[in-house]
Amino acid sequence: MSVTNLLDIRDLQVHFMTEAGVARAVDGVDLSIAAGETLAVVGESGCGKSVTSRAIMGLIQPPGWIEGGEILFAGRKGPVDLSRLPPNGRQINAIRGTEITMIFQEPMTALNPVLKIGAQIMEPLLLHEKISKAEAKERAIASLAAVGIASPRQRFEEYPHNLSGGMRQRAMIAMALVCNPSLLIADEPTTALDVTIQAQVLDLMKDLRRDFAGAIMFITHDLGVVAAMADHVVVMYRGKIVESATVHALYRHPLHPYTQGLLRSVPSITGRGAKRLATIEGSVPRPTERIRGCAFAPRCPHATPICRQEVPALAEVEGHHRAACFLHHTVVEERAHAA
Amino acid sequence: MQPDDVLLQVKGLRKHFPIRKGLFRRGGGTVKAVDGVDLTIKKGETISLVGESGCGKSTTGRSILRLIEPTEGEVLFRSRVFNGGSSETLVDVASLPASKVKQLRREMQIIFQDPYSSLDPRMNVADIVAEPLRVQGVMGRAERRDRVVHLLEAVGLGGDHARRFPHEFSGGQRQRIGIARALALNPRFIVADEPVSALDVSIQAQVVNLLQDLQADFGLTYLFIAHDLSVVRHISNRVAVMYLGRIVEIGDSEALFSRPRHPYTEALLSAVPVPDPGAARTRIRLRGDVPSPSAPPAGCPFHPRCAYAIARCREEVPVLREAGPRQQASCHRIEELTLAGVDAP
């Protein structure tokens, strides 16, 4: 296992049994997150981005299972393959909630409505760290203050329903950060929020990045949020990564036709766009549908016969910019010939 | 309502919901969800209502259609159904008896946000799309069947989809079914309540294009309710910004986005994340949250969060007044402030 990366996912496959057959929700994903980095995972519903994050958390439950691959995590007690740990075993429980934490789209699904905010933030501390209740309380209050909650001592004693949506999202972030995790997974953390509150929470997360040494895996479908938050981006389609690049390279020079289509189909608020929005024809195929060749080929304007025969590998096209597309494989091959 | 090009005029619309508390469900005050909205909608235009959750935009849209009963106000609509379809009569939708409201549904329709909950899972597509025709009794069975095929083709689905059920369709296709249903009676006016918010980016663009094509083909007028300002800018001729049950700014889309006149509009525009990592934008950080509509602040409802608030704003409620060519805002400081829009200088 490489020493530089906090997380290395190799050929991860997560399958679900459905009435219509086996759905390959995650179908051979490779990705790495370096310590302190913010990686955005982008894609539309059903692309496998959330399932990937749940696999990291050890939260894949029947009818789903990890079919293959590795999730190597540089834990505080040494490297560990998270995909091999028994769910709810001692090892994953020691990592989940302390070293790897998660925030969700809808804070009310993560907060217990009948427990006080303070008690919920103290819980991981009391479970995982050998500290007194008084110490835990001080840490929890400090954590509430760090996420910009006014009068944290008072909020500590309140219930989730006393807080507004934005405040709840802050409380959930406080809970996720209180144990100083090395990886924070944020699954659409601002999608349910209004735009001005979303801006507040994104600003907060950017501020926290300065103090918080850990890495962030940011799962979203919003290309505006990605541009604001990420260092590196991976784009997923039908359980696979189709493109991986730094945030600047991805927006300046998207390589995969799917990424290009996504970026073009977003209307511009500056009003510089065309009268008609560019679209990607058709819709995402069902997860149980078997597609020969590249999964995007049926919707791709550049598809060639080979795209319908073989699956393109995720290959490096230019420095650190990778794409899974035969259009760019010729570039890669030519360069290999020249060398 | 004088000029001929006006389709609908809303005057002093209010919708107050009582808060019921305690054993006898008395007292507890009211939520002023819509608190005095005036709005003129011209034939063939797309006017958008924008604002954050709880600002009253959906309640306004539904009160206009009488899907909920407005507490007060007039909704004047140039109707054709009451004169045999030939000439227009001015009716007040808000005070019309229920039997006539049903007739009015032929001209006023709605498209809902959630394509998963707005279609009956036990009805097939043909029945869903034909339901308005059946309820209104405007066509015979055979005629309805032809109409359904025609409608499905108009929204980009095939006639062969007619016998299938909603669960067999993707989100984008379901939204097309909802649109076909709204078009069944050949309406003139459609309230589109967040019609693309639940859709994926690539599908959203398809549905936005479809709505624009249908507007051109069928001569529709849209009241578009949305919170995604990028989509709003793309689709709208005019935009009205709502805050706590009131319109705080209204104007031509271009003017409002490039030169907002209300500080809340400015803040909303600056908060939109732009899909460009190199974009240098200054964001106006609004303090705090939207106050509860059951206890709006005194004076200007926006003053507790406004960076430009002065003493007068805490005491006096500003009225909507001229702020520029075809642009109105309710702010005491319109003349003094130069607010930033989204167009780079």
PDB file of C-alpha atoms in Angstrom, chain A residues 112-304:
ATOM      1  CA  ASN A 112     -31.820  11.622  16.597  1.00  0.00           C
ATOM      2  CA  PRO A 113     -34.920  13.749  17.181  1.00  0.00           C
ATOM      3  CA  VAL A 114     -35.332  12.718  20.838  1.00  0.00           C
ATOM      4  CA  LEU A 115     -31.745  13.337  21.939  1.00  0.00           C
ATOM      5  CA  LYS A 116     -30.271  16.715  22.747  1.00  0.00           C
ATOM      6  CA  ILE A 117     -27.766  18.101  20.228  1.00  0.00           C
ATOM      7  CA  GLY A 118     -25.024  18.059  22.854  1.00  0.00           C
ATOM      8  CA  ALA A 119     -25.552  14.422  23.783  1.00  0.00           C
ATOM      9  CA  GLN A 120     -25.310  13.420  20.144  1.00  0.00           C
ATOM     10  CA  ILE A 121     -22.069  15.286  19.587  1.00  0.00           C
ATOM     11  CA  MET A 122     -20.570  13.844  22.776  1.00  0.00           C
ATOM     12  CA  GLU A 123     -21.505  10.289  21.838  1.00  0.00           C
ATOM     13  CA  PRO A 124     -18.563   9.451  19.544  1.00  0.00           C
ATOM     14  CA  LEU A 125     -16.142  11.058  22.014  1.00  0.00           C
ATOM     15  CA  LEU A 126     -17.447   9.031  24.947  1.00  0.00           C
ATOM     16  CA  LEU A 127     -17.502   5.863  22.863  1.00  0.00           C
ATOM     17  CA  HIS A 128     -14.075   6.109  21.337  1.00  0.00           C
ATOM     18  CA  GLU A 129     -11.918   8.295  23.517  1.00  0.00           C
ATOM     19  CA  LYS A 130     -11.039   7.764  27.134  1.00  0.00           C
ATOM     20  CA  ILE A 131     -12.166  11.117  28.427  1.00  0.00           C
ATOM     21  CA  SER A 132     -14.521  12.291  31.153  1.00  0.00           C
ATOM     22  CA  LYS A 133     -18.009  13.524  30.477  1.00  0.00           C
ATOM     23  CA  ALA A 134     -17.031  17.070  31.466  1.00  0.00           C
ATOM     24  CA  GLU A 135     -14.148  17.041  28.982  1.00  0.00           C
ATOM     25  CA  ALA A 136     -16.387  15.633  26.275  1.00  0.00           C
ATOM     26  CA  LYS A 137     -18.900  18.399  26.908  1.00  0.00           C
ATOM     27  CA  GLU A 138     -16.228  21.081  26.532  1.00  0.00           C
ATOM     28  CA  ARG A 139     -14.992  19.474  23.303  1.00  0.00           C
ATOM     29  CA  ALA A 140     -18.554  19.297  21.965  1.00  0.00           C
ATOM     30  CA  ILE A 141     -19.225  22.945  22.787  1.00  0.00           C
ATOM     31  CA  ALA A 142     -15.935  23.950  21.165  1.00  0.00           C
ATOM     32  CA  SER A 143     -16.967  21.958  18.105  1.00  0.00           C
ATOM     33  CA  LEU A 144     -20.339  23.726  17.924  1.00  0.00           C
ATOM     34  CA  ALA A 145     -18.562  27.062  18.179  1.00  0.00           C
ATOM     35  CA  ALA A 146     -16.126  26.024  15.435  1.00  0.00           C
ATOM     36  CA  VAL A 147     -18.954  25.463  12.966  1.00  0.00           C
ATOM     37  CA  GLY A 148     -20.302  28.937  13.625  1.00  0.00           C
ATOM     38  CA  ILE A 149     -23.213  28.152  15.905  1.00  0.00           C
ATOM     39  CA  ALA A 150     -23.978  31.170  18.078  1.00  0.00           C
ATOM     40  CA  SER A 151     -24.397  30.592  21.846  1.00  0.00           C
ATOM     41  CA  PRO A 152     -23.138  26.986  21.661  1.00  0.00           C
ATOM     42  CA  ARG A 153     -23.717  26.360  25.379  1.00  0.00           C
ATOM     43  CA  GLN A 154     -27.399  26.991  24.936  1.00  0.00           C
ATOM     44  CA  ARG A 155     -27.629  24.997  21.694  1.00  0.00           C
ATOM     45  CA  PHE A 156     -25.895  22.089  23.431  1.00  0.00           C
ATOM     46  CA  GLU A 157     -29.044  21.659  25.562  1.00  0.00           C
ATOM     47  CA  GLU A 158     -31.506  21.915  22.662  1.00  0.00           C
ATOM     48  CA  TYR A 159     -33.136  19.309  20.449  1.00  0.00           C
ATOM     49  CA  PRO A 160     -32.734  19.059  16.649  1.00  0.00           C
ATOM     50  CA  HIS A 161     -36.228  20.440  16.033  1.00  0.00           C
ATOM     51  CA  ASN A 162     -35.249  23.683  17.770  1.00  0.00           C
ATOM     52  CA  LEU A 163     -32.679  24.327  15.043  1.00  0.00           C
ATOM     53  CA  SER A 164     -33.216  25.591  11.508  1.00  0.00           C
ATOM     54  CA  GLY A 165     -32.122  23.498   8.517  1.00  0.00           C
ATOM     55  CA  GLY A 166     -28.823  25.318   8.133  1.00  0.00           C
ATOM     56  CA  MET A 167     -28.118  25.071  11.875  1.00  0.00           C
ATOM     57  CA  ARG A 168     -28.826  21.339  11.857  1.00  0.00           C
ATOM     58  CA  GLN A 169     -26.411  20.894   8.997  1.00  0.00           C
ATOM     59  CA  ARG A 170     -23.807  22.785  11.057  1.00  0.00           C
ATOM     60  CA  ALA A 171     -24.549  20.587  14.079  1.00  0.00           C
ATOM     61  CA  MET A 172     -24.063  17.491  11.949  1.00  0.00           C
ATOM     62  CA  ILE A 173     -20.731  18.845  10.715  1.00  0.00           C
ATOM     63  CA  ALA A 174     -19.742  19.531  14.339  1.00  0.00           C
ATOM     64  CA  MET A 175     -20.593  15.932  15.213  1.00  0.00           C
ATOM     65  CA  ALA A 176     -18.596  14.630  12.247  1.00  0.00           C
ATOM     66  CA  LEU A 177     -15.519  16.683  13.122  1.00  0.00           C
ATOM     67  CA  VAL A 178     -15.451  16.349  16.902  1.00  0.00           C
ATOM     68  CA  CYS A 179     -13.159  13.288  16.816  1.00  0.00           C
ATOM     69  CA  ASN A 180     -10.755  14.849  14.268  1.00  0.00           C
ATOM     70  CA  PRO A 181     -11.346  12.281  11.531  1.00  0.00           C
ATOM     71  CA  SER A 182      -8.731  11.730   8.836  1.00  0.00           C
ATOM     72  CA  LEU A 183     -11.495  11.364   6.228  1.00  0.00           C
ATOM     73  CA  LEU A 184     -14.786  13.219   6.135  1.00  0.00           C
ATOM     74  CA  ILE A 185     -17.324  11.956   3.598  1.00  0.00           C
ATOM     75  CA  ALA A 186     -19.874  14.613   2.680  1.00  0.00           C
ATOM     76  CA  ASP A 187     -22.779  13.142   0.705  1.00  0.00           C
ATOM     77  CA  GLU A 188     -24.685  15.995  -0.984  1.00  0.00           C
ATOM     78  CA  PRO A 189     -24.348  18.077   2.214  1.00  0.00           C
ATOM     79  CA  THR A 190     -25.899  21.220   0.753  1.00  0.00           C
ATOM     80  CA  THR A 191     -28.426  19.834  -1.723  1.00  0.00           C
ATOM     81  CA  ALA A 192     -31.420  20.188   0.604  1.00  0.00           C
ATOM     82  CA  LEU A 193     -30.476  23.725   1.637  1.00  0.00           C
ATOM     83  CA  ASP A 194     -31.590  27.041   0.227  1.00  0.00           C
ATOM     84  CA  VAL A 195     -29.034  28.842  -1.864  1.00  0.00           C
ATOM     85  CA  THR A 196     -28.049  31.472   0.731  1.00  0.00           C
ATOM     86  CA  ILE A 197     -27.777  28.811   3.453  1.00  0.00           C
ATOM     87  CA  GLN A 198     -25.882  26.551   1.053  1.00  0.00           C
ATOM     88  CA  ALA A 199     -23.429  29.393   0.533  1.00  0.00           C
ATOM     89  CA  GLN A 200     -22.976  29.706   4.313  1.00  0.00           C
ATOM     90  CA  VAL A 201     -22.338  25.966   4.724  1.00  0.00           C
ATOM     91  CA  LEU A 202     -19.904  25.856   1.770  1.00  0.00           C
ATOM     92  CA  ASP A 203     -18.033  28.831   3.219  1.00  0.00           C
ATOM     93  CA  LEU A 204     -17.921  27.035   6.556  1.00  0.00           C
ATOM     94  CA  MET A 205     -16.523  23.885   4.959  1.00  0.00           C
ATOM     95  CA  LYS A 206     -13.881  25.923   3.149  1.00  0.00           C
ATOM     96  CA  ASP A 207     -12.897  27.653   6.404  1.00  0.00           C
ATOM     97  CA  LEU A 208     -12.743  24.315   8.201  1.00  0.00           C
ATOM     98  CA  ARG A 209     -10.394  22.941   5.558  1.00  0.00           C
ATOM     99  CA  ARG A 210      -7.783  25.369   6.776  1.00  0.00           C
ATOM    100  CA  ASP A 211      -7.855  24.059  10.350  1.00  0.00           C
ATOM    101  CA  PHE A 212      -8.988  20.517   9.739  1.00  0.00           C
ATOM    102  CA  ALA A 213      -6.075  18.408   8.546  1.00  0.00           C
ATOM    103  CA  GLY A 214      -8.170  15.560   7.223  1.00  0.00           C
ATOM    104  CA  ALA A 215      -9.263  14.751   3.705  1.00  0.00           C
ATOM    105  CA  ILE A 216     -12.769  15.371   2.385  1.00  0.00           C
ATOM    106  CA  MET A 217     -14.642  13.208  -0.076  1.00  0.00           C
ATOM    107  CA  PHE A 218     -17.386  15.407  -1.447  1.00  0.00           C
ATOM    108  CA  ILE A 219     -20.226  13.623  -3.210  1.00  0.00           C
ATOM    109  CA  THR A 220     -22.458  15.830  -5.299  1.00  0.00           C
ATOM    110  CA  HIS A 221     -24.309  16.227  -8.560  1.00  0.00           C
ATOM    111  CA  ASP A 222     -23.899  20.016  -8.526  1.00  0.00           C
ATOM    112  CA  LEU A 223     -21.105  21.141 -10.837  1.00  0.00           C
ATOM    113  CA  GLY A 224     -21.157  24.595  -9.254  1.00  0.00           C
ATOM    114  CA  VAL A 225     -20.484  23.167  -5.812  1.00  0.00           C
ATOM    115  CA  VAL A 226     -17.645  21.028  -7.200  1.00  0.00           C
ATOM    116  CA  ALA A 227     -15.952  24.068  -8.716  1.00  0.00           C
ATOM    117  CA  ALA A 228     -16.157  25.849  -5.386  1.00  0.00           C
ATOM    118  CA  MET A 229     -14.886  23.016  -3.194  1.00  0.00           C
ATOM    119  CA  ALA A 230     -12.684  20.418  -4.850  1.00  0.00           C
ATOM    120  CA  ASP A 231      -8.974  19.950  -5.559  1.00  0.00           C
ATOM    121  CA  HIS A 232      -9.535  16.846  -7.617  1.00  0.00           C
ATOM    122  CA  VAL A 233     -12.652  15.480  -9.306  1.00  0.00           C
ATOM    123  CA  VAL A 234     -13.775  12.073 -10.474  1.00  0.00           C
ATOM    124  CA  VAL A 235     -16.814  11.759 -12.724  1.00  0.00           C
ATOM    125  CA  MET A 236     -18.861   8.576 -12.436  1.00  0.00           C
ATOM    126  CA  TYR A 237     -21.260   7.007 -14.909  1.00  0.00           C
ATOM    127  CA  ARG A 238     -23.018   3.687 -14.478  1.00  0.00           C
ATOM    128  CA  GLY A 239     -20.774   2.420 -11.670  1.00  0.00           C
ATOM    129  CA  LYS A 240     -17.503   3.401 -13.312  1.00  0.00           C
ATOM    130  CA  ILE A 241     -15.165   6.358 -13.208  1.00  0.00           C
ATOM    131  CA  VAL A 242     -15.119   7.877 -16.677  1.00  0.00           C
ATOM    132  CA  GLU A 243     -12.845  10.821 -15.958  1.00  0.00           C
ATOM    133  CA  SER A 244     -10.436  11.911 -13.238  1.00  0.00           C
ATOM    134  CA  ALA A 245      -8.665  15.272 -13.166  1.00  0.00           C
ATOM    135  CA  THR A 246      -7.764  18.318 -11.135  1.00  0.00           C
ATOM    136  CA  VAL A 247     -10.708  20.655 -10.817  1.00  0.00           C
ATOM    137  CA  HIS A 248      -9.144  23.219 -13.159  1.00  0.00           C
ATOM    138  CA  ALA A 249      -8.259  20.687 -15.846  1.00  0.00           C
ATOM    139  CA  LEU A 250     -11.726  19.157 -15.727  1.00  0.00           C
ATOM    140  CA  TYR A 251     -13.581  22.433 -16.258  1.00  0.00           C
ATOM    141  CA  ARG A 252     -11.096  23.910 -18.725  1.00  0.00           C
ATOM    142  CA  HIS A 253     -10.576  20.826 -20.815  1.00  0.00           C
ATOM    143  CA  PRO A 254     -13.042  18.005 -20.158  1.00  0.00           C
ATOM    144  CA  LEU A 255     -12.009  14.866 -22.064  1.00  0.00           C
ATOM    145  CA  HIS A 256     -14.850  12.404 -21.734  1.00  0.00           C
ATOM    146  CA  PRO A 257     -17.952  13.070 -23.877  1.00  0.00           C
ATOM    147  CA  TYR A 258     -20.126  12.511 -20.799  1.00  0.00           C
ATOM    148  CA  THR A 259     -18.283  15.181 -18.795  1.00  0.00           C
ATOM    149  CA  GLN A 260     -18.432  17.504 -21.785  1.00  0.00           C
ATOM    150  CA  GLY A 261     -22.165  16.912 -22.085  1.00  0.00           C
ATOM    151  CA  LEU A 262     -22.753  17.491 -18.376  1.00  0.00           C
ATOM    152  CA  LEU A 263     -20.857  20.770 -18.356  1.00  0.00           C
ATOM    153  CA  ARG A 264     -22.635  21.987 -21.476  1.00  0.00           C
ATOM    154  CA  SER A 265     -26.120  21.132 -20.232  1.00  0.00           C
ATOM    155  CA  VAL A 266     -25.921  23.455 -17.209  1.00  0.00           C
ATOM    156  CA  PRO A 267     -27.447  26.839 -18.023  1.00  0.00           C
ATOM    157  CA  SER A 268     -25.215  29.770 -17.182  1.00  0.00           C
ATOM    158  CA  ILE A 269     -26.339  32.313 -14.626  1.00  0.00           C
ATOM    159  CA  THR A 270     -24.285  34.950 -16.402  1.00  0.00           C
ATOM    160  CA  GLY A 271     -26.603  34.512 -19.360  1.00  0.00           C
ATOM    161  CA  ARG A 272     -23.804  33.920 -21.832  1.00  0.00           C
ATOM    162  CA  GLY A 273     -25.167  30.586 -22.931  1.00  0.00           C
ATOM    163  CA  ALA A 274     -27.012  29.628 -26.073  1.00  0.00           C
ATOM    164  CA  LYS A 275     -30.744  30.111 -26.513  1.00  0.00           C
ATOM    165  CA  ARG A 276     -31.177  26.370 -26.359  1.00  0.00           C
ATOM    166  CA  LEU A 277     -29.545  24.147 -23.779  1.00  0.00           C
ATOM    167  CA  ALA A 278     -27.256  21.390 -24.959  1.00  0.00           C
ATOM    168  CA  THR A 279     -28.522  18.004 -23.858  1.00  0.00           C
ATOM    169  CA  ILE A 280     -27.301  14.465 -23.546  1.00  0.00           C
ATOM    170  CA  GLU A 281     -29.674  12.331 -25.580  1.00  0.00           C
ATOM    171  CA  GLY A 282     -31.605   9.538 -23.908  1.00  0.00           C
ATOM    172  CA  SER A 283     -31.380   8.650 -20.253  1.00  0.00           C
ATOM    173  CA  VAL A 284     -29.146   6.657 -17.948  1.00  0.00           C
ATOM    174  CA  PRO A 285     -29.735   2.940 -18.567  1.00  0.00           C
ATOM    175  CA  ARG A 286     -31.235   0.874 -15.785  1.00  0.00           C
ATOM    176  CA  PRO A 287     -28.665  -0.542 -13.353  1.00  0.00           C
ATOM    177  CA  THR A 288     -29.624  -4.112 -14.207  1.00  0.00           C
ATOM    178  CA  GLU A 289     -29.350  -3.560 -17.961  1.00  0.00           C
ATOM    179  CA  ARG A 290     -26.305  -5.173 -19.554  1.00  0.00           C
ATOM    180  CA  ILE A 291     -24.543  -2.944 -22.055  1.00  0.00           C
ATOM    181  CA  ARG A 292     -21.855  -4.268 -24.311  1.00  0.00           C
ATOM    182  CA  GLY A 293     -18.826  -2.018 -24.563  1.00  0.00           C
ATOM    183  CA  CYS A 294     -18.757   1.496 -23.130  1.00  0.00           C
ATOM    184  CA  ALA A 295     -21.860   2.155 -20.984  1.00  0.00           C
ATOM    185  CA  PHE A 296     -22.102   5.686 -22.357  1.00  0.00           C
ATOM    186  CA  ALA A 297     -21.904   4.639 -26.029  1.00  0.00           C
ATOM    187  CA  PRO A 298     -25.705   4.521 -26.584  1.00  0.00           C
ATOM    188  CA  ARG A 299     -25.902   8.231 -25.656  1.00  0.00           C
ATOM    189  CA  CYS A 300     -22.522   9.329 -26.987  1.00  0.00           C
ATOM    190  CA  PRO A 301     -22.369  11.595 -30.057  1.00  0.00           C
ATOM    191  CA  HIS A 302     -18.840  10.360 -30.864  1.00  0.00           C
ATOM    192  CA  ALA A 303     -19.383   6.616 -30.471  1.00  0.00           C
ATOM    193  CA  THR A 304     -17.557   4.372 -32.951  1.00  0.00           C
TER     194      THR A 304
END
